[in-house]
XYZ file of N, CA and C in Angstrom:
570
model
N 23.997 9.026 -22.874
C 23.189 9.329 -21.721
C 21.761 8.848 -21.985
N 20.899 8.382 -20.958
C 19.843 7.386 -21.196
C 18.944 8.784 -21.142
N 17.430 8.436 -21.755
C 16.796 9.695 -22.084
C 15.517 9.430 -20.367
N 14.968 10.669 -20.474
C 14.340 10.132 -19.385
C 12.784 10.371 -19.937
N 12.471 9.426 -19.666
C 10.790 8.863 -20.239
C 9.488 9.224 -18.696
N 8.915 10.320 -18.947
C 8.199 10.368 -17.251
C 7.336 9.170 -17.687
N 6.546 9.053 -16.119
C 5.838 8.308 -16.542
C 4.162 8.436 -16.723
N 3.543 7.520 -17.467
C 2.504 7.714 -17.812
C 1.378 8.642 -17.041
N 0.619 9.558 -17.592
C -0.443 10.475 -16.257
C -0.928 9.372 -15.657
N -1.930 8.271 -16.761
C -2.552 7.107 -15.351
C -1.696 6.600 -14.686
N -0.841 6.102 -14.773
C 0.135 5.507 -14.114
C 0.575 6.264 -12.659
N 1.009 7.649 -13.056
C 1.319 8.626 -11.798
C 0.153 8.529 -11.053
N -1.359 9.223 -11.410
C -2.152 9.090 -10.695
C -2.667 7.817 -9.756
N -2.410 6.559 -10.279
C -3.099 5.477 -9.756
C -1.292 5.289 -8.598
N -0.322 5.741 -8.873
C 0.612 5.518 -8.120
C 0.770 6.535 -6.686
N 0.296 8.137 -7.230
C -0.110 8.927 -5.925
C -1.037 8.714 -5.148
N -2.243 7.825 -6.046
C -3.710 7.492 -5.403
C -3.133 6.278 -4.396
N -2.358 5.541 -4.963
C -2.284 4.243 -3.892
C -1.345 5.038 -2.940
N -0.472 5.757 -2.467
C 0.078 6.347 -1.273
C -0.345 7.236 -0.807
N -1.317 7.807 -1.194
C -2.314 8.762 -0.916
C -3.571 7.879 0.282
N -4.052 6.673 -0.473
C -4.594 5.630 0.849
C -4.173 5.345 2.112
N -2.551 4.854 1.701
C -1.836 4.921 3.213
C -2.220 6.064 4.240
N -1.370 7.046 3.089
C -1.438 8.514 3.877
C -2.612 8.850 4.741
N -3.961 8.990 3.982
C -4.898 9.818 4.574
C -5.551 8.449 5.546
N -5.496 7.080 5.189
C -6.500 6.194 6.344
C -5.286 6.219 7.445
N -4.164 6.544 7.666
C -3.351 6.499 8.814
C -3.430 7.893 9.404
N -3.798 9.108 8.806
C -3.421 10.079 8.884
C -4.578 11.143 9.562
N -5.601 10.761 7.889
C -6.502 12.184 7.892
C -6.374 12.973 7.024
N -7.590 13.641 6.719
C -7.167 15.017 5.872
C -6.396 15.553 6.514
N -6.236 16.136 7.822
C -5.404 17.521 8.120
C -4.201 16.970 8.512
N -4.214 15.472 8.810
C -2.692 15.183 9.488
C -2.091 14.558 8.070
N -2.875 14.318 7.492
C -1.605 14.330 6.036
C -0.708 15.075 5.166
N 0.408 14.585 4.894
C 1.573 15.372 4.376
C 1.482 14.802 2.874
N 1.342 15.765 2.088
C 1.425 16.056 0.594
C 2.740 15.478 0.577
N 3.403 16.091 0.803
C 5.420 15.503 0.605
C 5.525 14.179 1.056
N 4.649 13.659 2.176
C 5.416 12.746 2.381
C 4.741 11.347 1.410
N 3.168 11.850 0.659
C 2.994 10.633 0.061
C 3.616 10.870 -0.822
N 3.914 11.555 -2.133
C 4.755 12.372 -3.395
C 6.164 11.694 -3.134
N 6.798 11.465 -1.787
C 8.044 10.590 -1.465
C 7.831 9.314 -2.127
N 6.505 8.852 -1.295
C 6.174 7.325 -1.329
C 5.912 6.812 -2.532
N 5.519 7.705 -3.058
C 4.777 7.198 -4.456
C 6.067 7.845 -5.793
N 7.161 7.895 -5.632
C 8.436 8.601 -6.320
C 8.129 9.952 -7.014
N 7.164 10.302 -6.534
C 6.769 11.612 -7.381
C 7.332 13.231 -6.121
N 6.403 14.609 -6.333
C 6.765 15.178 -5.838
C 5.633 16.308 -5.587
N 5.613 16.940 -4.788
C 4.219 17.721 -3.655
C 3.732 18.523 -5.675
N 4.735 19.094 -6.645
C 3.866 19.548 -7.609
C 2.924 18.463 -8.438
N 3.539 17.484 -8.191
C 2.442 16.536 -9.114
C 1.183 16.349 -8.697
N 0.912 16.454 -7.319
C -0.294 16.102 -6.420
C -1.496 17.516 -7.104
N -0.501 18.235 -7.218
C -1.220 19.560 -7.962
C -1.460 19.405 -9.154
N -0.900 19.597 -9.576
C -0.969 18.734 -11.235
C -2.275 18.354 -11.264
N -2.049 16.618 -11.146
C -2.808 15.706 -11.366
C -4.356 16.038 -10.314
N -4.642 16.542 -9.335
C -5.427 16.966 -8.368
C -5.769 18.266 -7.697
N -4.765 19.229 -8.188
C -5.579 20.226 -7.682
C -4.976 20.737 -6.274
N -4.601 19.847 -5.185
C -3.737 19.969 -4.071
C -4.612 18.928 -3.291
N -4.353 18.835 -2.041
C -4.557 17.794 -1.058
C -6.536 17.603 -1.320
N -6.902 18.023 -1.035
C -8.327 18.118 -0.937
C -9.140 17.125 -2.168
N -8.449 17.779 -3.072
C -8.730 16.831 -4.612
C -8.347 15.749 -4.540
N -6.868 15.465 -4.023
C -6.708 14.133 -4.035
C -7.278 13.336 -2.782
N -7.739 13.746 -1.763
C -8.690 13.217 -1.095
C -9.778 12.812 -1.629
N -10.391 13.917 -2.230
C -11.887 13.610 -2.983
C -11.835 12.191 -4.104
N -10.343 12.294 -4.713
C -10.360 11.570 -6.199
C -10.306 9.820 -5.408
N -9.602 10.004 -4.271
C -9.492 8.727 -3.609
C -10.227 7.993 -3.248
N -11.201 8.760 -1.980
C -12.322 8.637 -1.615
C -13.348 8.076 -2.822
N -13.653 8.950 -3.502
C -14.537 8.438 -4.872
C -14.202 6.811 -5.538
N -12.614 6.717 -6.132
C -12.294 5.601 -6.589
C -12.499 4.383 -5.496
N -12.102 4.917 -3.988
C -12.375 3.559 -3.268
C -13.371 3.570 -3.127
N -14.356 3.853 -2.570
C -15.916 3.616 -2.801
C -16.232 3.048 -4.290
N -16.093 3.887 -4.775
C -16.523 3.259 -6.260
C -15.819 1.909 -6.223
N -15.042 1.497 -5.840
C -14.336 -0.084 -6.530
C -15.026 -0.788 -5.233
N -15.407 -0.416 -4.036
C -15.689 -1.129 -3.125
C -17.731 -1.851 -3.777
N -17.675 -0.505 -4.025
C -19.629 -1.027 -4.441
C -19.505 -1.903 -5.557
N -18.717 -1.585 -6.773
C -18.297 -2.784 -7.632
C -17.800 -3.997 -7.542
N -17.374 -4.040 -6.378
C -16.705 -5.220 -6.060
C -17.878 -6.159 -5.579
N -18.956 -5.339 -4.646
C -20.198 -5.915 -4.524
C -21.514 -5.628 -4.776
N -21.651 -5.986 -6.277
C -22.479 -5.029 -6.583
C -24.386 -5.276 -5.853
N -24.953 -4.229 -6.239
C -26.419 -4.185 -5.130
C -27.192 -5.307 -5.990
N -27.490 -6.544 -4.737
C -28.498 -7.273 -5.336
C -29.951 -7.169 -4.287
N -30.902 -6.422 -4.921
C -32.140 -6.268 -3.950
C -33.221 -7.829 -4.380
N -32.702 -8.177 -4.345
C -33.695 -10.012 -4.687
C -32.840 -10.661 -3.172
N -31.624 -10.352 -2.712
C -31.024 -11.147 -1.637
C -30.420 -9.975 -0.522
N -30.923 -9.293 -0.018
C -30.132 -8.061 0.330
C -29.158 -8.431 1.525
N -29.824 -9.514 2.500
C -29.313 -10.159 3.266
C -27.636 -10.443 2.624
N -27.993 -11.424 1.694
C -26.165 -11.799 1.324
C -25.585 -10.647 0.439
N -26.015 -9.667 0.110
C -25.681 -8.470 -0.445
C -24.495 -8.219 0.663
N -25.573 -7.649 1.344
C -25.142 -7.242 2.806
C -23.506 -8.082 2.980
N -24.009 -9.655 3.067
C -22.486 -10.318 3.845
C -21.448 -10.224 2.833
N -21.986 -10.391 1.405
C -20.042 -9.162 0.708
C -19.919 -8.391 0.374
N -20.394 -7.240 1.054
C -20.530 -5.951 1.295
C -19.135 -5.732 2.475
N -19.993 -6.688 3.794
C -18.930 -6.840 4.782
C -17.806 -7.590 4.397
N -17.520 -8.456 3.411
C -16.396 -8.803 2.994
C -15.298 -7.923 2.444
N -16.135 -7.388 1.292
C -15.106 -6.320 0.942
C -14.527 -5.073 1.721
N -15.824 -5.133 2.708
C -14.522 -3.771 3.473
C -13.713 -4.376 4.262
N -14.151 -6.048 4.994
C -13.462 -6.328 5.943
C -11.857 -6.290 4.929
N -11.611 -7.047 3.845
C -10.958 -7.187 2.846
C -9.730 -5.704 2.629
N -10.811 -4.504 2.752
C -10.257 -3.099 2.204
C -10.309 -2.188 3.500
N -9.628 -2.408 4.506
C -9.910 -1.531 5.839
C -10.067 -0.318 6.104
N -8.831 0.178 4.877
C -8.918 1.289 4.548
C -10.178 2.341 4.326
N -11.407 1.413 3.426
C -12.328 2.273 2.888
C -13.013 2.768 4.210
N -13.666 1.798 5.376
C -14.090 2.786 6.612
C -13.383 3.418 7.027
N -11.681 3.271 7.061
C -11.866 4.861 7.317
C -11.340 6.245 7.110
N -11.537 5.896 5.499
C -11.442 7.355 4.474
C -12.504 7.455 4.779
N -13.647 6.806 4.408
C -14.984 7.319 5.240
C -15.386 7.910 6.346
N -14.415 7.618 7.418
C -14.775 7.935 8.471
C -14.155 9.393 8.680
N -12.837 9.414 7.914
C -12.278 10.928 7.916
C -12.799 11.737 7.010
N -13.507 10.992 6.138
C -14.236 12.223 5.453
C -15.610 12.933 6.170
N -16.338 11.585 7.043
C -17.306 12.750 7.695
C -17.075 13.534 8.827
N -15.936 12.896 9.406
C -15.129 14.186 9.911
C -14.742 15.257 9.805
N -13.754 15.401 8.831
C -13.014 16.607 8.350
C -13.628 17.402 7.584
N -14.660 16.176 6.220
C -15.433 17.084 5.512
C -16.827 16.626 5.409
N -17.466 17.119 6.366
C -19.384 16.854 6.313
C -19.843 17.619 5.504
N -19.291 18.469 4.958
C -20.601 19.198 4.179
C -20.097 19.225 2.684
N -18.821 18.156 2.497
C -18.443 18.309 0.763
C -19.470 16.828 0.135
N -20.334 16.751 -0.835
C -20.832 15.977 -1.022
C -20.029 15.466 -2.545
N -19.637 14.203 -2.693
C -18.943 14.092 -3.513
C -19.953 13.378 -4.816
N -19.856 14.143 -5.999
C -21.204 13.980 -7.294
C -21.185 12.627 -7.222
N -19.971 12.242 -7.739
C -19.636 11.107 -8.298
C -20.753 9.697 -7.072
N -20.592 10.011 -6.083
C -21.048 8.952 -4.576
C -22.449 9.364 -4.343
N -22.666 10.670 -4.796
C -24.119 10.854 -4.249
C -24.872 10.890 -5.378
N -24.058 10.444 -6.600
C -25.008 9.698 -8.343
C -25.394 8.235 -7.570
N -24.803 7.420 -7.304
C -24.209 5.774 -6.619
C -25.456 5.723 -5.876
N -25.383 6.499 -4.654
C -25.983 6.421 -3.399
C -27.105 6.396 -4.246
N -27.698 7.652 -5.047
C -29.391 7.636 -5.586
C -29.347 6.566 -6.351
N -28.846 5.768 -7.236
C -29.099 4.657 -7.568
C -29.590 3.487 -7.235
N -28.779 3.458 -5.969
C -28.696 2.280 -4.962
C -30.369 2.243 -4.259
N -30.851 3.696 -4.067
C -31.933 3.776 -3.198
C -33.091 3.545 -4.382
N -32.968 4.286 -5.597
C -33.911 3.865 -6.375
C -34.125 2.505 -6.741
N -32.885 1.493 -6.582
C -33.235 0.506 -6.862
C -33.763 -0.554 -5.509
N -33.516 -0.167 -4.346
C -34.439 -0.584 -3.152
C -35.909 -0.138 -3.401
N -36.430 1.150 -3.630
C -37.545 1.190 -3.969
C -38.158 0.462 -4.923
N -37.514 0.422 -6.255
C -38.305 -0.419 -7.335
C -38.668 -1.957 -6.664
N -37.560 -2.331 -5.810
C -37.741 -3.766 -5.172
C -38.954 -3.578 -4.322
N -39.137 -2.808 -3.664
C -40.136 -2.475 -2.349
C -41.317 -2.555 -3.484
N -41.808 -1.809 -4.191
C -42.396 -1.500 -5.271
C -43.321 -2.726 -5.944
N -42.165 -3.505 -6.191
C -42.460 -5.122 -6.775
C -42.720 -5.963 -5.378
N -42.549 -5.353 -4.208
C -42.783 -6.573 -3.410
C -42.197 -7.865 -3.256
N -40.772 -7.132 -3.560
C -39.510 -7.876 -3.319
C -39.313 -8.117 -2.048
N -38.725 -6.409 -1.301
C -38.678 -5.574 0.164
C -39.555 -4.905 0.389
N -39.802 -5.885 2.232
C -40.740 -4.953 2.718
C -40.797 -3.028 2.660
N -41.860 -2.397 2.930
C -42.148 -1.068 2.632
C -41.865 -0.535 3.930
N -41.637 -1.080 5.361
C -41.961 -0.601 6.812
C -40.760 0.728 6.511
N -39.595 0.750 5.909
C -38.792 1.288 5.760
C -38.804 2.469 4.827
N -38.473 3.828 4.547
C -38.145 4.400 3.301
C -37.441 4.178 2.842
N -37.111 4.222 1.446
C -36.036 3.191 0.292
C -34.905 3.519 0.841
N -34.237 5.341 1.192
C -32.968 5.733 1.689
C -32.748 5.049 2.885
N -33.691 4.996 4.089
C -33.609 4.640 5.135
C -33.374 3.007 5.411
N -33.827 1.985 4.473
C -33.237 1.036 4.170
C -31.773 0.459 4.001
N -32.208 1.037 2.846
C -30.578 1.159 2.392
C -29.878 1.690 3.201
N -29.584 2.722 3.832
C -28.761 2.939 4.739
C -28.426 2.287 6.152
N -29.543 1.738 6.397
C -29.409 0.478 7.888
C -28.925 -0.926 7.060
N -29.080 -0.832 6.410
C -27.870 -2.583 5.610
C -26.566 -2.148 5.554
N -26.406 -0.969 4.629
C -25.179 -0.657 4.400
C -24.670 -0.638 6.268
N -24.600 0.018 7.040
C -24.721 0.200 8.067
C -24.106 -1.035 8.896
N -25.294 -2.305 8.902
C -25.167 -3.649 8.924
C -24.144 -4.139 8.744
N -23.777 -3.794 7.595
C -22.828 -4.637 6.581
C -21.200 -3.892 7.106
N -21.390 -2.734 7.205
C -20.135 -2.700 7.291
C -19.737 -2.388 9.223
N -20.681 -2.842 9.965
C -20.369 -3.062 11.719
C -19.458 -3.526 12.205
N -18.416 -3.909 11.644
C -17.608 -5.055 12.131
C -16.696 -3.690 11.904
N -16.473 -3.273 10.907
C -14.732 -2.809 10.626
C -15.260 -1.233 11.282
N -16.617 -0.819 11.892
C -16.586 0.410 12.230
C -16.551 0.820 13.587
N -16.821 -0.958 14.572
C -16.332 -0.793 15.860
C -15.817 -0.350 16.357
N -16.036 0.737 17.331
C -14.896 1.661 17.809
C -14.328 0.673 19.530
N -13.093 0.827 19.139
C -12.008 -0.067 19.706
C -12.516 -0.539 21.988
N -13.499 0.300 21.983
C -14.134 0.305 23.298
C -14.821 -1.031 23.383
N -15.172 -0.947 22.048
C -16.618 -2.316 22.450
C -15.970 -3.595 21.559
N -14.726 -3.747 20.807
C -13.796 -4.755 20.219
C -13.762 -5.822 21.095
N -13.110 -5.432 22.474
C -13.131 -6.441 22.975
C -14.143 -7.047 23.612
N -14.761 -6.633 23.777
C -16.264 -7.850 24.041
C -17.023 -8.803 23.285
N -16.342 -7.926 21.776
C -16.932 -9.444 20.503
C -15.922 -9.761 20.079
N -14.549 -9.404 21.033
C -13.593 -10.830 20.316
C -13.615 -11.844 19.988
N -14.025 -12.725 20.607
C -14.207 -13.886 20.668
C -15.371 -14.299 19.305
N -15.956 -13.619 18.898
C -16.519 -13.445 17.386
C -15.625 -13.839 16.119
N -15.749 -15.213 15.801
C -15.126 -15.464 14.744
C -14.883 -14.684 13.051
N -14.477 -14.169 12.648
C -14.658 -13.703 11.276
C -15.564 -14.266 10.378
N -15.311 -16.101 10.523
C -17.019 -16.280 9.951
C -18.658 -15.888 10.155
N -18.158 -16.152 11.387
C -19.604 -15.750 12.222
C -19.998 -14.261 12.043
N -18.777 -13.301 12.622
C -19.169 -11.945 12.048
C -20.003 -11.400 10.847
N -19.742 -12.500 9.645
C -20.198 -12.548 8.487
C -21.520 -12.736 8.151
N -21.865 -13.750 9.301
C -23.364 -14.333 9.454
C -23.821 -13.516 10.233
N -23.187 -12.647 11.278
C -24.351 -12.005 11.766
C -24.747 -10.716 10.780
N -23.916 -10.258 10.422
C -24.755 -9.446 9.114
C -25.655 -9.881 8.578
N -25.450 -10.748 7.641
C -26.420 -11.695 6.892
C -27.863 -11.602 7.628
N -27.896 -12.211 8.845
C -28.464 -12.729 9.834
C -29.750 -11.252 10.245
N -28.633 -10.315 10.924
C -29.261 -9.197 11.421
C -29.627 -8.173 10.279
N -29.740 -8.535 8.684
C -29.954 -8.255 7.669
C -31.736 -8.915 7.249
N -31.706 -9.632 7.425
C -32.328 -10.866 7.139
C -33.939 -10.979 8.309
N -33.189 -10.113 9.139
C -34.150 -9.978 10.652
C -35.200 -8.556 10.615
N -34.082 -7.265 9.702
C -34.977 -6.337 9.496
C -35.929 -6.353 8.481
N -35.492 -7.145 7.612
C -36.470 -7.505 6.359
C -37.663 -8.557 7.011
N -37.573 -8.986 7.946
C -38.542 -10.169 8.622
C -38.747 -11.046 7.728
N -37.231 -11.664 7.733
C -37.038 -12.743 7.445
C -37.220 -13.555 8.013
């Protein structure tokens, strides 16, 4: 009789975390079923506990890792913020998902602030200021308030709500790209 070998904790986790994405960007926190990602991912509703704590945790752990791999993927350059900005919009256009775990998280949960994103976020702003500072970026802005109208910028395309889609259909995916860039490039008075 063959022995049975579970499998690795990272392994489980990065395997509940990836059906856990499906789950909650199709779903939601509240319309997601514990069982049914634990199906998807060959595991079972105790492992989600286990490894997370129950649904909430593994929301949080998700949320965190995709953000986190999304800002890594592009990381903050304040010398070009403009093209910052346009693969910024690449990678989410790329990861659809991440707007909108985002978007169900300020939904469902506005008032959980997650450490791990709001270490990131102060980083990100301290390092717009040091730029402002050096007279990199203009000052008209506060460093948070900056930063948050690029990010903003950058990710317009994938946060369109489906009312106003069709009027910039006709908006090529390249072009979309440039107008970030572009309308990036315009608040800095470029």
């Amino acid at each position: 009789m063959a022995r049975f070998t579970p499998p690795a904790a990272d392994a489980m986790r990065a395997t509940l975390l990836a059906a856990a994405r499906d789950e909650f960007s199709a779903h939601g926190i509240a319309g997601a079923r514990v069982e049914r990602l634990a199906a998807t991912a060959g595991s079972n509703k105790a492992q989600v506990f286990h490894y997370f704590g129950g649904k909430d945790g593994l929301f949080d752990a998700l949320l965190t890792h995709e953000l986190t791999a999304a800002l890594d993927a592009a990381p903050l350059d304040t010398a070009d913020l403009p093209e910052w900005a346009g693969r910024l919009h690449d990678v989410t256009v790329e990861r659809p998902w991440v707007q909108r775990l985002a978007t169900w998280h300020r939904l469902e949960r506005p008032d959980v602030a997650l450490e791990t994103l709001v270490e990131r976020h102060g980083e990100a702003v301290a390092e717009v200021e040091r730029a402002q500072r050096a007279g990199v970026l203009p000052r008209r802005f506060r460093p948070a308030v900056l930063f948050g109208l690029v990010v903003h910028l950058a990710v317009f395309w994938t946060a369109l709500a489906p009312e106003a889609a069709g009027s910039v259909a006709a908006v090529t995916p390249p072009r979309r790209r440039q107008v970030v860039v572009d309308a990036v490039g315009a608040l800095l008075g470029d």
